[in-house]
PDB file of C-alpha atoms and ligand atoms in Angstrom:
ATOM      1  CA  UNK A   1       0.000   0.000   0.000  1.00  0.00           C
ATOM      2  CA  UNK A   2       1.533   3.490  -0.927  1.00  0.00           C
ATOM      3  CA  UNK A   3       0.209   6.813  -2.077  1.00  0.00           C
ATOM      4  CA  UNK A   4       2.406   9.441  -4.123  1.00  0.00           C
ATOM      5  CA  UNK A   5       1.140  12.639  -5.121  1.00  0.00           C
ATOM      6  CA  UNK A   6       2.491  14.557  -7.783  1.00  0.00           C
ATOM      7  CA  UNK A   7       1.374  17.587  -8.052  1.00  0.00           C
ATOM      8  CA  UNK A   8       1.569  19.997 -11.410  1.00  0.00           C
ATOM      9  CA  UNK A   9      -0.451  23.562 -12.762  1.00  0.00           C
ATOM     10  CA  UNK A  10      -3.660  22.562 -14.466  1.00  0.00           C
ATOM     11  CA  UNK A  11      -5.472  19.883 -16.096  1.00  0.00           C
ATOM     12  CA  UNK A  12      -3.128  20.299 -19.474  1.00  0.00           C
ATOM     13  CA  UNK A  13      -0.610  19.371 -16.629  1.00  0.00           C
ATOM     14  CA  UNK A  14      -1.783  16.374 -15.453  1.00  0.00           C
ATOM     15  CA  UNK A  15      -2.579  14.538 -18.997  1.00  0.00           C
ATOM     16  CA  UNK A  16       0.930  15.983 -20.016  1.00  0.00           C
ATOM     17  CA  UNK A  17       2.533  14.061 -17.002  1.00  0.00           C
ATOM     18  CA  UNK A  18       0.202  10.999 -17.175  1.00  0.00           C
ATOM     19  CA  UNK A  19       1.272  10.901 -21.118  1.00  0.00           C
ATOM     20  CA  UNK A  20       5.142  10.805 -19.795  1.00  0.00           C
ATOM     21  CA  UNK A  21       4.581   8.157 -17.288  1.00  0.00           C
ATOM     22  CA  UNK A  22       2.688   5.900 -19.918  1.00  0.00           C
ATOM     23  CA  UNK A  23       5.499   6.482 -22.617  1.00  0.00           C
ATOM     24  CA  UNK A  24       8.541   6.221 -20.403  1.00  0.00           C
ATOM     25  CA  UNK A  25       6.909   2.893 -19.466  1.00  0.00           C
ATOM     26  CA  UNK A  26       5.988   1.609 -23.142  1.00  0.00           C
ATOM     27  CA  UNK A  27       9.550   2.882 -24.237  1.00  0.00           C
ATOM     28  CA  UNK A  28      11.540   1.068 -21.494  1.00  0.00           C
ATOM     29  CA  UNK A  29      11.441  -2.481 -22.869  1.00  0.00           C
ATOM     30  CA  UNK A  30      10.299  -3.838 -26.192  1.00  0.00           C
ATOM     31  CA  UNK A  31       8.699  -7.209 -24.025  1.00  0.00           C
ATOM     32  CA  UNK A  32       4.419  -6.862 -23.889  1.00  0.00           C
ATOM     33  CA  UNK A  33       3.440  -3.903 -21.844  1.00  0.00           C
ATOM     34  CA  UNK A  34      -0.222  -3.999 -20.913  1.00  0.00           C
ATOM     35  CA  UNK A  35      -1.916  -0.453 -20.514  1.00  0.00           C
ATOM     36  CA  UNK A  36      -5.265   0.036 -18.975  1.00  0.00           C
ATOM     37  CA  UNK A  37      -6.790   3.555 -20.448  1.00  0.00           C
ATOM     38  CA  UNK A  38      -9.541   5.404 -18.655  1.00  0.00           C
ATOM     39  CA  UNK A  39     -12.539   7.736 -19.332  1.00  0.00           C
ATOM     40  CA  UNK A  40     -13.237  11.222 -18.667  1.00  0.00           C
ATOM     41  CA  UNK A  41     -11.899  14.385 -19.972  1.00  0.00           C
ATOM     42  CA  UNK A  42      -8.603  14.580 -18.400  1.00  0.00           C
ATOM     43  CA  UNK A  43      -7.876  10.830 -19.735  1.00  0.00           C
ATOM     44  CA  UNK A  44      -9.162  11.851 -23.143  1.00  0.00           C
ATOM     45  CA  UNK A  45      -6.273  14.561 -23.112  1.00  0.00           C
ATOM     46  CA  UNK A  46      -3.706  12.249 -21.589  1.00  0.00           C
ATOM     47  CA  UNK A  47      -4.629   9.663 -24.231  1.00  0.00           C
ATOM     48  CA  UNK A  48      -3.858  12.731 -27.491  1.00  0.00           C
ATOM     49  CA  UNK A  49      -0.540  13.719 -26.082  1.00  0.00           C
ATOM     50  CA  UNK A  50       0.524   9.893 -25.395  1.00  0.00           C
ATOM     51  CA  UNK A  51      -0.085   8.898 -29.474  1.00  0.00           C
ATOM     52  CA  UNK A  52       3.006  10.821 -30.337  1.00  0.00           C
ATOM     53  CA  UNK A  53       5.456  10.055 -27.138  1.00  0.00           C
ATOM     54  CA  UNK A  54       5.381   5.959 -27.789  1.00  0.00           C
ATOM     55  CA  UNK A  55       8.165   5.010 -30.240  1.00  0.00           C
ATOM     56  CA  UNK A  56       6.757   1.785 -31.172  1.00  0.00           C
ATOM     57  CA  UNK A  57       3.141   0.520 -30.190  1.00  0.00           C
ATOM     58  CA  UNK A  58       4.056  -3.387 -31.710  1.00  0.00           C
ATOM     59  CA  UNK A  59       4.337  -4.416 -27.740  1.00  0.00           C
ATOM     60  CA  UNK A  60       1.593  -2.723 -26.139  1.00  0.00           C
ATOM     61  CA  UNK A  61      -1.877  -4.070 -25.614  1.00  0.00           C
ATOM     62  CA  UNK A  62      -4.906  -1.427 -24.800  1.00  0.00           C
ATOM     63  CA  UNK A  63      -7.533  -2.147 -22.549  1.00  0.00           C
ATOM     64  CA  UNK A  64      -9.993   0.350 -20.405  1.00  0.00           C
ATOM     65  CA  UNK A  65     -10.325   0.657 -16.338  1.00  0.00           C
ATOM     66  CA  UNK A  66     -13.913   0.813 -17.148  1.00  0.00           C
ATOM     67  CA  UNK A  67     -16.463   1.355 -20.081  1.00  0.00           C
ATOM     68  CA  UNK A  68     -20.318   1.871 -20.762  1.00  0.00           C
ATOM     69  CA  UNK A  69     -22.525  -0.688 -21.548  1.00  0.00           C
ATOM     70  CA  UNK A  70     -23.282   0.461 -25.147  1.00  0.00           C
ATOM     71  CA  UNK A  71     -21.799  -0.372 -28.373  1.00  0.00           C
ATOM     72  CA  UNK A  72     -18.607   0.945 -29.993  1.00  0.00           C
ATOM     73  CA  UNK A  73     -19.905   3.577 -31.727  1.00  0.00           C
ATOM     74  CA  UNK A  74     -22.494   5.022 -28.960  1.00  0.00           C
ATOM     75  CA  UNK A  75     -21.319   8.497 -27.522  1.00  0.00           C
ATOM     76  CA  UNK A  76     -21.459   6.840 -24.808  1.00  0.00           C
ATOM     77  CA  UNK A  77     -18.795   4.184 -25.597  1.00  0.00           C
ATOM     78  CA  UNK A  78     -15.465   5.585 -23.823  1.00  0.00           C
ATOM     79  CA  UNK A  79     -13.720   3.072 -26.679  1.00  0.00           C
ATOM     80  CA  UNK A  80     -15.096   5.684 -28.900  1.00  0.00           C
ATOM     81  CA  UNK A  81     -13.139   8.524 -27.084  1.00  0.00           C
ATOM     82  CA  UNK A  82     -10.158   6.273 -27.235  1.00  0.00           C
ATOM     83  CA  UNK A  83     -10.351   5.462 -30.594  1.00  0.00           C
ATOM     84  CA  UNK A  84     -10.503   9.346 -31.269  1.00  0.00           C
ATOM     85  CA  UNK A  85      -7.708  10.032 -29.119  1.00  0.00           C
ATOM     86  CA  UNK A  86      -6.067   7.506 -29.660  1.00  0.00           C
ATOM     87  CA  UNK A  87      -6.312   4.878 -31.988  1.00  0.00           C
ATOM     88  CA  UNK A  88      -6.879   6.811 -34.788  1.00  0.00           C
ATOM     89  CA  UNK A  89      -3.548   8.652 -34.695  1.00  0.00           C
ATOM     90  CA  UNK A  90      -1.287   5.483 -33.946  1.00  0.00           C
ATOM     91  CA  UNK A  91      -0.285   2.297 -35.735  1.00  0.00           C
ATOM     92  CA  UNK A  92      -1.065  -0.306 -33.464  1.00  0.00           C
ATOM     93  CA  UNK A  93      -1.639  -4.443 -34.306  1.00  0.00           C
ATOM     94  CA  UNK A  94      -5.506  -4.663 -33.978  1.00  0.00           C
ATOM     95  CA  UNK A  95      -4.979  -7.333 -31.769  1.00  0.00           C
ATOM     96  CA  UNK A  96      -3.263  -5.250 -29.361  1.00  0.00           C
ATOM     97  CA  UNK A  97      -6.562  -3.262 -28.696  1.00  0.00           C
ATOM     98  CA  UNK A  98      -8.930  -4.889 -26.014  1.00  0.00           C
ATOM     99  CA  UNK A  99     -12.024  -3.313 -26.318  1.00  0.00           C
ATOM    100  CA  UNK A 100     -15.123  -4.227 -23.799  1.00  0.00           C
ATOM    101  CA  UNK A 101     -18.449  -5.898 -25.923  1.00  0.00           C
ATOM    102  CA  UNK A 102     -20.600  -3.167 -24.497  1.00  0.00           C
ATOM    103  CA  UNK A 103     -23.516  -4.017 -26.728  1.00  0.00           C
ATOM    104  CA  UNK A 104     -23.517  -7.874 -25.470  1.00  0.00           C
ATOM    105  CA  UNK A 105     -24.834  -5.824 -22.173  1.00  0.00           C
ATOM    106  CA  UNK A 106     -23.217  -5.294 -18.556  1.00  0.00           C
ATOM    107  CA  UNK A 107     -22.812  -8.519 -17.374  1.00  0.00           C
ATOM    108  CA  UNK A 108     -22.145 -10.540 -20.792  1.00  0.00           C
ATOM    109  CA  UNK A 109     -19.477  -8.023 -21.537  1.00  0.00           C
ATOM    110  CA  UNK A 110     -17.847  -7.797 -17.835  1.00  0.00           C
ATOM    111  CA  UNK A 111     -17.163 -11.665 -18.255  1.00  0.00           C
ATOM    112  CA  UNK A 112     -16.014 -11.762 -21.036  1.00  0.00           C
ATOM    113  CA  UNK A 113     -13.346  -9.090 -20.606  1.00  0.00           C
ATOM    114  CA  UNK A 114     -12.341 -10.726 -17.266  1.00  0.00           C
ATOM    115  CA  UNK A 115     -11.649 -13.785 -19.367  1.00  0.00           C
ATOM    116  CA  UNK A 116     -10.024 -11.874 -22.312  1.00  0.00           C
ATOM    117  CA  UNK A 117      -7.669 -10.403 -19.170  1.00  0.00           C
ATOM    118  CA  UNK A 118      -7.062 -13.432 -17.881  1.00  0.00           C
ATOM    119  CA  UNK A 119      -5.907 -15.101 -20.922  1.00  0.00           C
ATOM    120  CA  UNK A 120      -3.528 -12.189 -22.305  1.00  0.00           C
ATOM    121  CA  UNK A 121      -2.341 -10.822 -18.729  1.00  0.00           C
ATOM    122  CA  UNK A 122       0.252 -12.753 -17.433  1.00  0.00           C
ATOM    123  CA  UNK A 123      -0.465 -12.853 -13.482  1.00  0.00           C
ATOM    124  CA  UNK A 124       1.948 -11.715 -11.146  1.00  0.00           C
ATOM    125  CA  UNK A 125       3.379 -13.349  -7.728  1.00  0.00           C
ATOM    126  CA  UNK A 126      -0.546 -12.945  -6.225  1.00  0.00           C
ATOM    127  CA  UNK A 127      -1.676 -14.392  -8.702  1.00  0.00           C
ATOM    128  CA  UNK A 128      -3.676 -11.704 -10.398  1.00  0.00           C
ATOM    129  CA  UNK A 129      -3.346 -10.554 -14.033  1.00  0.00           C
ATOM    130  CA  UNK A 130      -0.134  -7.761 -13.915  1.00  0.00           C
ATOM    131  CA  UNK A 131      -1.168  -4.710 -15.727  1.00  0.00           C
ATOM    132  CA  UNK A 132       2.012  -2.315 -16.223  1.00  0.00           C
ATOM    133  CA  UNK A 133      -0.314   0.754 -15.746  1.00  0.00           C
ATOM    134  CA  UNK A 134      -3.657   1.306 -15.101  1.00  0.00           C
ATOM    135  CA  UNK A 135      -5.114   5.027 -15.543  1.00  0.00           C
ATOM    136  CA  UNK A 136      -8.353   6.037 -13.599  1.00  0.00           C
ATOM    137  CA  UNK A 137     -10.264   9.391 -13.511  1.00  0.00           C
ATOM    138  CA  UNK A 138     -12.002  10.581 -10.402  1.00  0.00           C
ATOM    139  CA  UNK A 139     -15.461  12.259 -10.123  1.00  0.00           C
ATOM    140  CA  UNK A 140     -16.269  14.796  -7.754  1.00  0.00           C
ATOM    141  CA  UNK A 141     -18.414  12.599  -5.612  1.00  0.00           C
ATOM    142  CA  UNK A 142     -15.291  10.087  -5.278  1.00  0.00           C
ATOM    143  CA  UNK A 143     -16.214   7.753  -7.897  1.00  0.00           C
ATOM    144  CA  UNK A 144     -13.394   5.728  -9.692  1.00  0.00           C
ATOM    145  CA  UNK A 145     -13.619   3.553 -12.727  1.00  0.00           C
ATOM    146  CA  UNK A 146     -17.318   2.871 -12.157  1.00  0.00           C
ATOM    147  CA  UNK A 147     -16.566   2.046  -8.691  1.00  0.00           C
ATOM    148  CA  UNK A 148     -19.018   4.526  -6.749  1.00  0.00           C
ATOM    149  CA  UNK A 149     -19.740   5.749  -3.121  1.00  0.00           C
ATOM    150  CA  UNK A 150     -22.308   3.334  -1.563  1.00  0.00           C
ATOM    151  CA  UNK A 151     -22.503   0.790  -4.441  1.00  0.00           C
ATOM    152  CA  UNK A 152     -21.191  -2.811  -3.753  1.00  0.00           C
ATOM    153  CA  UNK A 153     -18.889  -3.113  -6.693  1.00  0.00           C
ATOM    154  CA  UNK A 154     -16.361  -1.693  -4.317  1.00  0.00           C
ATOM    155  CA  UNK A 155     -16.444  -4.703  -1.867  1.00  0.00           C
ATOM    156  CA  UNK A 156     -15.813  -7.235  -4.955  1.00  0.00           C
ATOM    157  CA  UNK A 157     -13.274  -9.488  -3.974  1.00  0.00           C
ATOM    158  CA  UNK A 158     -14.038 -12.862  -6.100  1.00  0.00           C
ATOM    159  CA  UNK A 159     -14.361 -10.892 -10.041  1.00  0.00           C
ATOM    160  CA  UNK A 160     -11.800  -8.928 -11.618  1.00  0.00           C
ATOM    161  CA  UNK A 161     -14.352  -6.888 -13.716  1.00  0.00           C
ATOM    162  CA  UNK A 162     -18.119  -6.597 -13.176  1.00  0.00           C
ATOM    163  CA  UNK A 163     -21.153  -5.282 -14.633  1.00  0.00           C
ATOM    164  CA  UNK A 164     -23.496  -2.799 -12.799  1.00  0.00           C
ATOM    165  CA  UNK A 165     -26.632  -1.545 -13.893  1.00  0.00           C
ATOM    166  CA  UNK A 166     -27.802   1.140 -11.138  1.00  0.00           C
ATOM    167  CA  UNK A 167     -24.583   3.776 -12.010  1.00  0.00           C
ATOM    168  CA  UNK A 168     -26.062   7.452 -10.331  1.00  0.00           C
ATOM    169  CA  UNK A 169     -23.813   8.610 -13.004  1.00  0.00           C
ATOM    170  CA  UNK A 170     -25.714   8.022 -16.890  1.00  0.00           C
ATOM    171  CA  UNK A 171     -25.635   5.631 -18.878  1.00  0.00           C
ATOM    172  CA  UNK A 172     -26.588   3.343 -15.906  1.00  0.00           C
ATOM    173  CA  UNK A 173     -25.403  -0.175 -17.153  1.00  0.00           C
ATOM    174  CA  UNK A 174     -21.876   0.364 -17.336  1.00  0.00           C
ATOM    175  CA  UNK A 175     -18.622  -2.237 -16.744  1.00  0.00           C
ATOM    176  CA  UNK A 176     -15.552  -1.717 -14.251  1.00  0.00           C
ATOM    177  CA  UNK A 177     -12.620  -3.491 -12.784  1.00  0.00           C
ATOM    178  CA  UNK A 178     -13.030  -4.132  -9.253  1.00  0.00           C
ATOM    179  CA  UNK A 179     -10.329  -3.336  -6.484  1.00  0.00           C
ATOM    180  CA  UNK A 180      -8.350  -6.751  -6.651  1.00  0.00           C
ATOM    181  CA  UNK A 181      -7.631  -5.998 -10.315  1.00  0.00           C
ATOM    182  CA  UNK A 182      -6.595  -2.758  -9.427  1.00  0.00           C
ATOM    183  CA  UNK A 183      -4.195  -2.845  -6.890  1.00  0.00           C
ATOM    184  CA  UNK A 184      -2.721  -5.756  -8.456  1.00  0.00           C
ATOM    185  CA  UNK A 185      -1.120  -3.099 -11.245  1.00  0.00           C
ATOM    186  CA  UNK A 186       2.655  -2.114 -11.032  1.00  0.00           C
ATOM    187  CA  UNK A 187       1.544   1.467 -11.169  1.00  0.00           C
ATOM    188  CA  UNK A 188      -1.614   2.501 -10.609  1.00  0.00           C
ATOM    189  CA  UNK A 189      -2.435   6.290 -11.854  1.00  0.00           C
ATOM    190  CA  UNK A 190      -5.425   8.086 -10.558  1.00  0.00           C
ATOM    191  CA  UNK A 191      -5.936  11.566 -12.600  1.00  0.00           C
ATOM    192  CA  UNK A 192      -7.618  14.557 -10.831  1.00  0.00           C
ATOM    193  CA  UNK A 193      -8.202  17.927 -12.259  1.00  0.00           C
ATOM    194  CA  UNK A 194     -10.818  20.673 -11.012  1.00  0.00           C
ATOM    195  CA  UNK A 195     -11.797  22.716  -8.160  1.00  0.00           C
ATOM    196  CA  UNK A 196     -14.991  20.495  -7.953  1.00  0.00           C
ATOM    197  CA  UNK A 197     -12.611  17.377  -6.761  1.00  0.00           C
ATOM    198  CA  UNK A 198     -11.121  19.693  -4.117  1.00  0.00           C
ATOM    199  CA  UNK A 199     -12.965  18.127  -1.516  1.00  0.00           C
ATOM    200  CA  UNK A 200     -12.808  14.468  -2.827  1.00  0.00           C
ATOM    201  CA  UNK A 201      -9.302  14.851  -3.407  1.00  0.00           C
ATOM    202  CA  UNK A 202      -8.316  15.566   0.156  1.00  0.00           C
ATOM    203  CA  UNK A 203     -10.133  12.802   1.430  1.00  0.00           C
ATOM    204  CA  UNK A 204      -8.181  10.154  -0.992  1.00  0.00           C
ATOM    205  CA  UNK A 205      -5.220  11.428   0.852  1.00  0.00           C
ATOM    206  CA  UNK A 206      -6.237  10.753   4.371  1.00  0.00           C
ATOM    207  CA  UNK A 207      -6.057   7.411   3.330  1.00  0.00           C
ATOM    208  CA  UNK A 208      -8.336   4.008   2.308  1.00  0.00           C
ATOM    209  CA  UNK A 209     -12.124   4.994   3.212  1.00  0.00           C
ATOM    210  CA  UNK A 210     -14.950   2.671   1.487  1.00  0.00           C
ATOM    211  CA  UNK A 211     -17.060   5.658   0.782  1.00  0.00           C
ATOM    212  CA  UNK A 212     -14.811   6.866  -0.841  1.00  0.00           C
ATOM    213  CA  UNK A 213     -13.506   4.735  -4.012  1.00  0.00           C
ATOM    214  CA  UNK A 214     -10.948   6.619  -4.866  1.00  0.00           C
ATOM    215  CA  UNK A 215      -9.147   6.434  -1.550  1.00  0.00           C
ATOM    216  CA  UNK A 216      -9.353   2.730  -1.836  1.00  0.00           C
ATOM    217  CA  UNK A 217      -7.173   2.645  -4.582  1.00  0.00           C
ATOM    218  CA  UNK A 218      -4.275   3.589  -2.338  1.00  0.00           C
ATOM    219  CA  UNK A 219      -4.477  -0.262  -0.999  1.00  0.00           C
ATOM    220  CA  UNK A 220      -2.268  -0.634  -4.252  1.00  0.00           C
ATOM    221  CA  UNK A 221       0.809   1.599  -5.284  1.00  0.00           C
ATOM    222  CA  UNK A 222      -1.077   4.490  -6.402  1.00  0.00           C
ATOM    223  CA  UNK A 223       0.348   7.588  -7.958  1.00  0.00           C
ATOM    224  CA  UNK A 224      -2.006  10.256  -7.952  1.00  0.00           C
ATOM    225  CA  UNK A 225      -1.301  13.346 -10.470  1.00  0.00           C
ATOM    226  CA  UNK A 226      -3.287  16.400  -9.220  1.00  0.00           C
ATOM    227  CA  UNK A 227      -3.783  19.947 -10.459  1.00  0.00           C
ATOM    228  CA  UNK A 228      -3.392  23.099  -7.887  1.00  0.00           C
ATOM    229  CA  UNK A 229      -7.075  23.578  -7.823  1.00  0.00           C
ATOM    230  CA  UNK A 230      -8.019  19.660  -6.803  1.00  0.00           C
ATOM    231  CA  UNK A 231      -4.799  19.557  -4.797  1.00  0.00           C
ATOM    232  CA  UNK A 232      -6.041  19.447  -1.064  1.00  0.00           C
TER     233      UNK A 232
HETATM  234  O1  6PG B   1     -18.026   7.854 -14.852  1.00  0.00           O
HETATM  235  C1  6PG B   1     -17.981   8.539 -15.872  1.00  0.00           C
HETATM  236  O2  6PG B   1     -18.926   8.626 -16.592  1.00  0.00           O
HETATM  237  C2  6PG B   1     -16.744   9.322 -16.186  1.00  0.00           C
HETATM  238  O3  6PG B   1     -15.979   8.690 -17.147  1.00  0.00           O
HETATM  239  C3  6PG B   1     -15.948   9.582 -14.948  1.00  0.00           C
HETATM  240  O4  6PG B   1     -15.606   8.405 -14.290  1.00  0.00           O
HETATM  241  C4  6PG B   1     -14.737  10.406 -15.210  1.00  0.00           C
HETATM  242  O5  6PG B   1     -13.636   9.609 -15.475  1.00  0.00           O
HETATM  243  C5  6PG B   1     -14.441  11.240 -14.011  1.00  0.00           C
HETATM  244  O6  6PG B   1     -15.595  11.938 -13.655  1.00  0.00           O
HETATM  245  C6  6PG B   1     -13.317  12.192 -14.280  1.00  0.00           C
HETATM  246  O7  6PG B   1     -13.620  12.894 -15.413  1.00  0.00           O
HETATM  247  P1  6PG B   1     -12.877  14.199 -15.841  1.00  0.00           P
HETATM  248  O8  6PG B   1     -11.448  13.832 -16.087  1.00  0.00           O
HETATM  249  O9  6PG B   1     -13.600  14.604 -17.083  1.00  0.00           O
HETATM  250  O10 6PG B   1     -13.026  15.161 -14.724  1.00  0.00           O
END
């Protein structure tokens, strides 16, 4: 269990730095590097300044922390922001890009992408699939992935990725990782960017909390890159 904060100016800040991390991690080796993208705003950013910063995307695999339970071309789908942000300006092996089967519905598609992670993520000394990185937004209610406050996703111990149907957030159906998967991750990014997290923000850093999500992701090594006006 760890917690770093890093903090930086503004929101342009915090994709820019979350871009770095990503790179420098993809550029280190040529073996597979599995990355776990995010949603939101501040991901979508991260997500355009990392197409250009990766030297070669032959050895890295895409996936998403969590996705709606729509199909790919839904402006809901957050593998349509990725694709846009993404995808579309990088040469990547199609095979490389996991993409969640929103449109077979929340719990179909959770499943399955538990069992496409288990079969391409080699597991670690716990025993649980070892992402390289895993990016997560925050909400200002402390909501991660689609992990929220008061919801019993966040006490799943026995799945790596679930369905959920009841999200306060819209589109209700939606698919997440759950905790285990999580903290299993070498690095573990949480981005947060906004006055409006302020408040959410400072409670992540006085440590785990169940209701709060976000905080629970500090049960894994978490790096958390802030702006000054979510910084607590
Ligand atoms: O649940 C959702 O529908 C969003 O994807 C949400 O989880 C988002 O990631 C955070 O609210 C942070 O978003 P911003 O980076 O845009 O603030």
């Amino acid at each position: 269990m760890s917690i770093e904060i890093v903090r930086v100016a503004d929101k342009e800040a915090v994709a820019a730095h979350s871009a770095e991390v990503v790179a420098a991690v993809c550029n280190a080796t040529s073996r597979t590097v599995h990355v776990a993208l995010a949603g939101g705003t501040t991901p979508e950013r991260c997500h355009e300044l990392l197409a250009p910063l990766v030297s070669d995307w032959g050895h890295v695999h895409l996936w998403l922390s969590d996705e709606r339970a729509v199909g790919p071309d839904d402006d809901d789908s957050n593998f349509k922001m990725v694709r846009r942000s993404l995808l579309d300006g990088i040469q990547i092996p199609a095979g490389n890009v996991h993409r969640v089967l929103g449109e077979r519905g929340a719990d179909d598609a959770a499943a399955l992408y538990q069992a496409e992670v288990l079969d391409a993520v080699v597991a670690g000394a716990d025993g649980l699939p070892l992402f390289d990185v895993i990016m997560c937004g925050m909400g200002p209610d402390g909501h991660t992935c689609s992990l929220f406050p008061g919801h019993p996703e966040i006490h799943v111990d026995d799945r790596l990725v679930v369905g959920l149907h009841d999200s306060p957030k819209p589109p209700p159906d939606r698919i997440t990782f759950t905790l285990p998967l999580l903290h299993a991750a070498k690095r573990l990014m949480l981005l947060v960017a906004g006055e409006e997290k302020r408040d959410a923000m400072a409670k992540v850093a006085a440590g785990p909390d169940p209701a709060v999500p976000a905080s629970m992701l500090s049960l894994g090594a978490l790096e958390v890159v802030v702006d000054g006006a979510a910084a607590p």
